[in-house]
Structure formats: structure tokens, C-alpha cells
Short mmCIF file of C-alpha atoms in Angstrom, two decimals:
data_model
loop_
_atom_site.label_atom_id
_atom_site.label_comp_id
_atom_site.label_asym_id
_atom_site.label_seq_id
_atom_site.Cartn_x
_atom_site.Cartn_y
_atom_site.Cartn_z
CA MET A 1 36.41 -10.60 79.28
CA PRO A 2 38.84 -13.11 77.60
CA PRO A 3 40.46 -11.95 74.40
CA ARG A 4 38.75 -13.02 71.29
CA GLN A 5 40.57 -15.66 69.28
CA ARG A 6 41.35 -14.76 65.69
CA GLN A 7 39.88 -17.15 63.16
CA GLN A 8 42.54 -18.61 60.80
CA ARG A 9 41.70 -18.07 57.20
CA ARG A 10 41.87 -21.14 54.92
CA PRO A 11 44.14 -20.67 51.87
CA PRO A 12 42.40 -20.39 48.59
CA ARG A 13 41.81 -23.57 46.66
CA ALA A 14 44.19 -22.52 43.92
CA VAL A 15 47.03 -22.24 46.42
CA ILE A 16 46.23 -25.70 47.85
CA TYR A 17 46.18 -27.14 44.35
CA ARG A 18 49.58 -25.65 43.53
CA ARG A 19 51.07 -27.00 46.74
CA ARG A 20 49.81 -30.51 46.04
CA LEU A 21 51.21 -30.43 42.51
CA ALA A 22 54.59 -29.33 43.85
CA ALA A 23 54.64 -32.18 46.40
CA LEU A 24 53.69 -34.69 43.75
CA GLY A 25 56.46 -33.40 41.50
CA VAL A 26 59.03 -33.81 44.27
CA LEU A 27 57.83 -37.41 44.87
CA VAL A 28 58.01 -38.34 41.18
CA ALA A 29 61.47 -36.82 40.87
CA GLY A 30 62.63 -38.87 43.83
CA PHE A 31 61.40 -42.11 42.31
CA ALA A 32 63.02 -41.26 38.97
CA ALA A 33 66.37 -40.54 40.62
CA ALA A 34 66.25 -43.82 42.55
CA TRP A 35 65.44 -45.81 39.40
CA PHE A 36 68.29 -44.13 37.53
CA ILE A 37 70.78 -45.03 40.26
CA VAL A 38 69.67 -48.71 40.38
CA ALA A 39 69.72 -49.02 36.58
CA SER A 40 73.16 -47.45 36.41
CA ILE A 41 74.52 -49.89 38.96
CA ARG A 42 73.08 -52.90 37.08
CA GLY A 43 74.29 -51.62 33.75
CA GLY A 44 77.77 -50.78 34.99
CA GLY A 45 77.18 -47.02 34.91
CA GLY A 46 76.41 -44.91 31.91
CA SER A 47 72.86 -45.45 30.66
CA PRO A 48 70.07 -47.55 32.20
CA THR A 49 70.10 -50.21 29.45
CA GLN A 50 69.61 -53.94 29.92
CA PRO A 51 72.83 -56.02 29.99
CA THR A 52 73.63 -57.95 26.81
CA VAL A 53 73.15 -61.74 27.16
CA VAL A 54 75.37 -63.90 24.96
CA LEU A 55 73.67 -67.22 24.24
CA PRO A 56 75.69 -70.36 23.45
CA PRO A 57 75.51 -71.65 19.86
CA ARG A 58 72.52 -73.84 19.10
CA PRO A 59 73.63 -77.49 19.20
CA PHE A 60 73.45 -79.80 16.22
CA ARG A 61 71.40 -82.99 16.23
CA ILE A 62 72.26 -86.44 14.99
CA VAL A 63 69.59 -89.10 14.53
CA PHE A 64 70.40 -92.80 14.79
CA PRO A 65 67.41 -94.90 13.59
CA GLU A 66 66.55 -98.18 15.28
CA GLY A 67 68.58 -101.09 13.94
CA PHE A 68 71.62 -99.07 12.89
CA THR A 69 74.90 -100.91 13.33
CA ARG A 70 78.09 -99.28 14.59
CA GLU A 71 79.21 -98.84 11.00
CA HIS A 72 75.91 -97.24 10.00
CA MET A 73 76.24 -94.82 12.89
CA ALA A 74 79.81 -93.95 11.89
CA ARG A 75 78.67 -93.14 8.36
CA ARG A 76 75.85 -90.97 9.72
CA ILE A 77 78.41 -89.10 11.85
CA THR A 78 80.48 -88.34 8.74
CA ALA A 79 77.46 -86.86 6.95
CA VAL A 80 76.27 -84.77 9.91
CA ALA A 81 79.78 -83.54 10.76
CA LYS A 82 80.14 -82.16 7.22
CA ILE A 83 76.90 -80.24 7.61
CA ALA A 84 78.02 -78.89 10.98
CA GLN A 85 81.35 -77.72 9.56
CA HIS A 86 79.64 -76.04 6.61
CA GLU A 87 77.17 -74.16 8.83
CA ARG A 88 79.58 -73.07 11.58
CA GLY A 89 82.88 -72.96 9.72
CA LYS A 90 84.50 -75.12 12.39
CA LYS A 91 85.35 -78.81 12.16
CA PRO A 92 83.56 -80.81 14.90
CA LYS A 93 85.55 -83.17 17.07
CA LEU A 94 82.95 -85.83 16.29
CA ALA A 95 84.35 -88.11 13.57
CA SER A 96 83.56 -91.54 12.19
CA ALA A 97 87.02 -93.03 12.74
CA ALA A 98 87.09 -91.86 16.33
CA TYR A 99 83.56 -93.16 16.89
CA LEU A 100 84.44 -96.62 15.57
CA ALA A 101 87.53 -96.66 17.78
CA ALA A 102 85.57 -95.55 20.85
CA SER A 103 82.90 -98.22 20.30
CA GLN A 104 85.14 -101.07 19.17
CA ARG A 105 86.63 -102.40 22.36
CA LYS A 106 84.65 -104.55 24.74
CA ARG A 107 83.34 -102.89 27.88
CA PHE A 108 81.69 -103.93 31.10
CA VAL A 109 77.96 -103.28 30.92
CA SER A 110 75.98 -103.66 34.12
CA GLY A 111 73.84 -106.79 34.02
CA PHE A 112 75.69 -108.19 30.99
CA GLY A 113 79.36 -108.44 31.87
CA THR A 114 82.11 -107.48 29.44
CA LYS A 115 80.69 -107.40 25.93
CA PRO A 116 81.29 -105.80 22.52
CA LEU A 117 79.19 -102.65 22.21
CA GLU A 118 77.11 -103.65 19.18
CA GLY A 119 73.56 -103.72 20.54
CA PHE A 120 74.26 -101.35 23.43
CA LEU A 121 74.58 -98.15 21.37
CA PHE A 122 71.02 -96.99 21.88
CA PRO A 123 69.48 -95.48 18.74
CA ALA A 124 67.95 -92.05 19.39
CA THR A 125 68.38 -88.34 18.67
CA TYR A 126 71.44 -86.77 20.29
CA ASP A 127 72.57 -83.15 20.48
CA PHE A 128 76.21 -82.29 19.97
CA THR A 129 78.43 -79.24 19.57
CA VAL A 130 81.72 -78.75 17.76
CA ARG A 131 83.44 -79.72 21.03
CA THR A 132 81.59 -83.00 21.59
CA THR A 133 83.92 -85.98 21.25
CA SER A 134 83.10 -89.40 19.87
CA ALA A 135 83.84 -90.97 23.25
CA GLN A 136 81.29 -88.63 24.87
CA LEU A 137 78.65 -89.62 22.33
CA VAL A 138 79.28 -93.32 22.94
CA ALA A 139 78.99 -92.74 26.70
CA ARG A 140 75.64 -90.99 26.23
CA GLN A 141 74.37 -93.87 24.08
CA LEU A 142 75.33 -96.37 26.76
CA GLN A 143 73.55 -94.28 29.39
CA ALA A 144 70.43 -94.13 27.22
CA PHE A 145 70.58 -97.90 26.76
CA GLY A 146 70.76 -98.42 30.52
CA ARG A 147 67.73 -96.20 31.13
CA ASN A 148 65.62 -97.98 28.52
CA TRP A 149 66.76 -101.51 29.36
CA ALA A 150 65.77 -100.91 32.99
CA ARG A 151 62.15 -100.63 31.83
CA LEU A 152 62.03 -104.30 30.75
CA ASN A 153 60.65 -107.22 32.71
CA LEU A 154 62.78 -110.24 31.86
CA SER A 155 60.90 -112.79 33.95
CA TYR A 156 59.37 -114.56 30.94
CA ALA A 157 62.70 -114.76 29.13
CA ARG A 158 64.33 -116.19 32.27
CA SER A 159 61.60 -118.84 32.42
CA LYS A 160 62.78 -119.91 28.96
CA ASN A 161 66.41 -120.07 30.14
CA LEU A 162 67.40 -116.99 28.15
CA THR A 163 69.97 -114.52 29.48
CA PRO A 164 69.66 -110.74 29.17
CA TYR A 165 72.23 -110.86 26.37
CA ASP A 166 70.12 -113.49 24.56
CA VAL A 167 67.14 -111.12 24.76
CA LEU A 168 69.22 -108.27 23.35
CA ILE A 169 70.37 -110.47 20.45
CA ILE A 170 66.76 -111.48 19.75
CA ALA A 171 65.73 -107.81 19.90
CA SER A 172 68.32 -106.93 17.26
CA MET A 173 66.94 -109.64 14.94
CA VAL A 174 63.37 -108.49 15.53
CA GLU A 175 64.43 -104.95 14.64
CA GLU A 176 65.97 -106.03 11.36
CA GLU A 177 63.22 -108.42 10.30
CA THR A 178 60.15 -106.24 10.95
CA ALA A 179 58.83 -103.16 9.22
CA ALA A 180 55.31 -103.30 10.68
CA PRO A 181 55.34 -102.56 14.43
CA GLU A 182 52.49 -104.98 15.14
CA GLU A 183 54.64 -107.90 13.94
CA ARG A 184 57.51 -107.49 16.39
CA GLN A 185 56.09 -109.87 18.98
CA LEU A 186 55.20 -112.41 16.27
CA VAL A 187 58.76 -112.50 14.91
CA ALA A 188 60.05 -112.80 18.48
CA ALA A 189 57.69 -115.72 19.02
CA VAL A 190 59.05 -117.54 15.95
CA ILE A 191 62.59 -117.16 17.31
CA TYR A 192 61.56 -118.41 20.77
CA ASN A 193 59.68 -121.39 19.27
CA ARG A 194 62.55 -122.38 16.99
CA LEU A 195 65.03 -122.19 19.85
CA HIS A 196 62.72 -124.37 21.93
CA ASP A 197 62.40 -126.93 19.13
CA HIS A 198 66.17 -126.88 18.43
CA MET A 199 65.64 -125.61 14.89
CA GLN A 200 67.91 -123.34 12.92
CA LEU A 201 66.59 -119.80 13.08
CA GLY A 202 66.77 -119.10 9.34
CA ILE A 203 67.04 -115.32 9.82
CA ASP A 204 68.40 -113.68 6.67
CA ALA A 205 69.43 -110.56 8.58
CA THR A 206 72.06 -112.46 10.58
CA LEU A 207 73.73 -113.67 7.38
CA ARG A 208 73.65 -110.17 5.90
CA TYR A 209 75.32 -108.84 9.04
CA GLY A 210 78.02 -111.51 9.09
CA LEU A 211 78.89 -111.20 5.41
CA HIS A 212 78.18 -107.44 5.06
CA ILE A 213 75.49 -108.00 2.43
CA PRO A 214 73.60 -104.75 1.75
CA PRO A 215 69.80 -104.93 2.12
CA THR A 216 69.46 -103.88 -1.53
CA GLU A 217 71.26 -107.03 -2.74
CA SER A 218 69.84 -110.53 -2.95
CA ILE A 219 71.44 -113.31 -0.93
CA HIS A 220 73.17 -115.76 -3.28
CA GLN A 221 73.33 -119.51 -2.90
CA SER A 222 77.08 -119.37 -2.34
CA GLN A 223 76.52 -117.05 0.59
CA LEU A 224 73.93 -119.36 2.10
CA GLU A 225 76.53 -122.13 1.89
CA THR A 226 79.18 -120.05 3.65
CA PRO A 227 79.59 -121.40 7.19
CA GLY A 228 79.96 -118.92 10.01
CA PRO A 229 78.53 -117.96 13.39
CA TYR A 230 76.09 -115.49 11.79
CA ASN A 231 74.75 -117.95 9.23
CA THR A 232 71.50 -119.21 10.76
CA SER A 233 70.06 -120.61 7.53
CA ALA A 234 69.22 -124.26 6.96
CA ILE A 235 72.16 -124.52 4.54
CA ALA A 236 75.51 -124.64 6.34
CA GLY A 237 74.00 -122.63 9.14
CA HIS A 238 74.59 -123.22 12.82
CA TYR A 239 71.96 -123.74 15.50
CA GLY A 240 71.08 -121.22 18.15
CA LEU A 241 71.55 -117.47 18.36
CA PRO A 242 74.35 -115.56 16.63
CA PRO A 243 77.23 -114.61 18.97
CA THR A 244 76.34 -110.89 19.18
CA PRO A 245 73.48 -108.55 18.32
CA ILE A 246 73.33 -107.69 14.63
CA GLY A 247 72.43 -104.05 15.22
CA ASN A 248 71.24 -101.69 17.91
CA PRO A 249 67.54 -102.20 18.65
CA GLY A 250 65.11 -99.64 19.98
CA LEU A 251 62.89 -100.00 23.02
CA ALA A 252 59.91 -101.47 21.13
CA SER A 253 61.97 -104.37 19.78
CA MET A 254 63.53 -104.93 23.21
CA GLN A 255 60.06 -105.17 24.72
CA ALA A 256 58.95 -107.60 22.00
CA ALA A 257 62.01 -109.77 22.62
CA ALA A 258 61.20 -109.86 26.32
CA HIS A 259 57.48 -110.48 25.75
CA PRO A 260 56.89 -112.50 22.54
CA ALA A 261 53.40 -113.31 21.35
CA HIS A 262 51.96 -116.58 22.64
CA VAL A 263 51.53 -118.29 19.26
CA ASP A 264 52.85 -121.51 17.76
CA TYR A 265 54.33 -119.97 14.59
CA LEU A 266 57.57 -121.45 13.29
CA TYR A 267 57.81 -119.84 9.86
CA PHE A 268 57.34 -116.44 8.30
CA VAL A 269 57.93 -115.00 4.86
CA ARG A 270 57.59 -111.47 3.57
CA LYS A 271 54.38 -110.62 1.72
CA PRO A 272 54.42 -108.89 -1.68
CA ASP A 273 53.90 -105.48 -0.02
CA LYS A 274 57.43 -105.95 1.41
CA ARG A 275 56.21 -104.70 4.78
CA HIS A 276 54.12 -107.47 6.32
CA HIS A 277 54.75 -111.19 6.75
CA PHE A 278 52.81 -114.39 6.36
CA PHE A 279 53.11 -116.45 9.58
CA THR A 280 52.36 -120.12 10.00
CA ALA A 281 53.19 -123.15 12.12
CA SER A 282 53.02 -125.46 9.08
CA LEU A 283 55.99 -126.10 6.81
CA ALA A 284 53.61 -127.15 4.04
CA ALA A 285 51.65 -123.89 4.28
CA PHE A 286 54.92 -121.97 4.33
CA ASN A 287 56.16 -123.66 1.13
CA GLN A 288 52.79 -123.25 -0.58
CA TYR A 289 52.77 -119.52 0.15
CA LYS A 290 56.29 -119.10 -1.21
CA ALA A 291 55.45 -121.02 -4.35
CA ALA A 292 52.27 -119.03 -4.92
CA HIS A 293 54.22 -115.78 -4.80
CA GLY A 294 57.24 -116.88 -6.78
CA TYR A 295 59.70 -117.11 -3.93
CA PRO A 296 62.56 -119.63 -4.26
#
């Protein structure tokens, strides 16, 4: 007879449980050791802490509102640079004198030729650090101008024999003469219509720019009688557009200058709310409105 095989006895459950716990402990220890090695390598040895990240200083911001001239922008730079120096304890490279120097000379602007930079210094919000130079800021403004100008369709202006520079000059006048956004195209239409009819433009803002008359001061008769390329009034004023923009317009005024309203208005005068204008194609209606509201 073949020998009887001995039946293997199964270990008690307690023993199996202890064995499984031991195996699990070995596995957990292995994972912990591997994590410690990787963390030590990333942390440069020592303890498994996260590396320290040094962030650059938060940049400052300078805001140039629409219509600001070069000189207005230079004064804004002076004010913001003082704040930056007070907060960081370091004097920024950005300075008004350097900004005026960097924006004074004529430059070649694509689509315009070589022009003075008034009108091309696009008004917007710009970040800067203590190392940003005035020349770098001017370059960024010119780049911003190019991006925004490229959004315009100048076909209507060309049909009226106006050059891109003419449109920019008109945009600067629209910017200075309007406070209500809905009137931009109406003011542009008055300028187009007066140019078409060979009339003097009669834009007070051009005279203020040429003679450096602050907006808080009234224009005197002697100033109206002062001849010059920026005097577009009916008294001693010249015909046509001023030789350069009178400020730096934003995109909305550029678009209005490229697409004026299709109206026959030739005159406008500010209403008593000092925000809106009365528009008319009639000189008689224009004079009646001025007289009714006590305007000279």
C-alpha cells in the first residue's frame, strides 16, 4: 500500500494576521524611506522642506488718461516716482526730464513718416519698476499706439482726402472737446464739415494748447487775436488743421475721428451742465443759444 500523505496543518489565524501586519509595516517603511530620499534631494539635503521661492517686487503702475499731453505725462511721472521712492526706498530711473527728452525728438512712425511724438504716446495704464527707464516707457507707449491704430478703418477718411496724420490730429481735438462719449462722432463731424466748407475750425482747445492756457482759465480777447498755427478761431486764426495733435487721444476718439457722424452740423457750444453740447447747422441758432445762456 502507498504511504499515507501527511496533511499540512494551516497556521492559526492569529499567526497569519501577525505576518500580514509585519509585511504591511515593511512596505510602509519602504515608501517612507523613498519619500525621504527624494525630498532630501529636492531640498538640498537636511530636512524634506519645500524650497523657498523669492518673488520679484510688485511693479508700480502709472495711469495716463486720454488727452494727456507730453507735459502732462511728465508731471504725472514726477508724482508717481515720488510715491515709488517713498514706498521702496529707492529712486526710480523713471523721471520727468528724461521722459520729455526721450519723447521730444521726431521719430519715424510706421504709416506716418517722421513726426513729433505728441499724439503717438498712447494713454493707458503701464507697469514699471525702479529699473524702468523713460526711454523704455516711451517705447511701450509707441507699441501700444501701433496696436490700437491698427484697429481703425481709414477708408472713409481717405475718401475725404484726409491722411492718417490728419485723422490723428482730429482725434486729439475730439478728445479735448468732448466729455460725453456719445458726442465724439458729432464733434468729429463738425470738424469734417468745416474742413469741407473751408471754414475756420474754431476749436478753443487748439488755442489753449498753442498758448499753454490752462483749462481752468478763460480765453482772453488778446489771446484770440494772437496769430499762430494753433489758433483756429475766427479772429486771427488760420484755416485748416493745426500742425500737430494737441494731445494723445485714446482709441474711442481715434475711432470717432475715422468714422464721424453723418450729420450737417457746423457749430457746437457747451451746455450749462459743462458736459454736453448744443449742435446745430445754423449760425443763427448757434448765436441765439449762446445769447440765451449768457455766452459772449
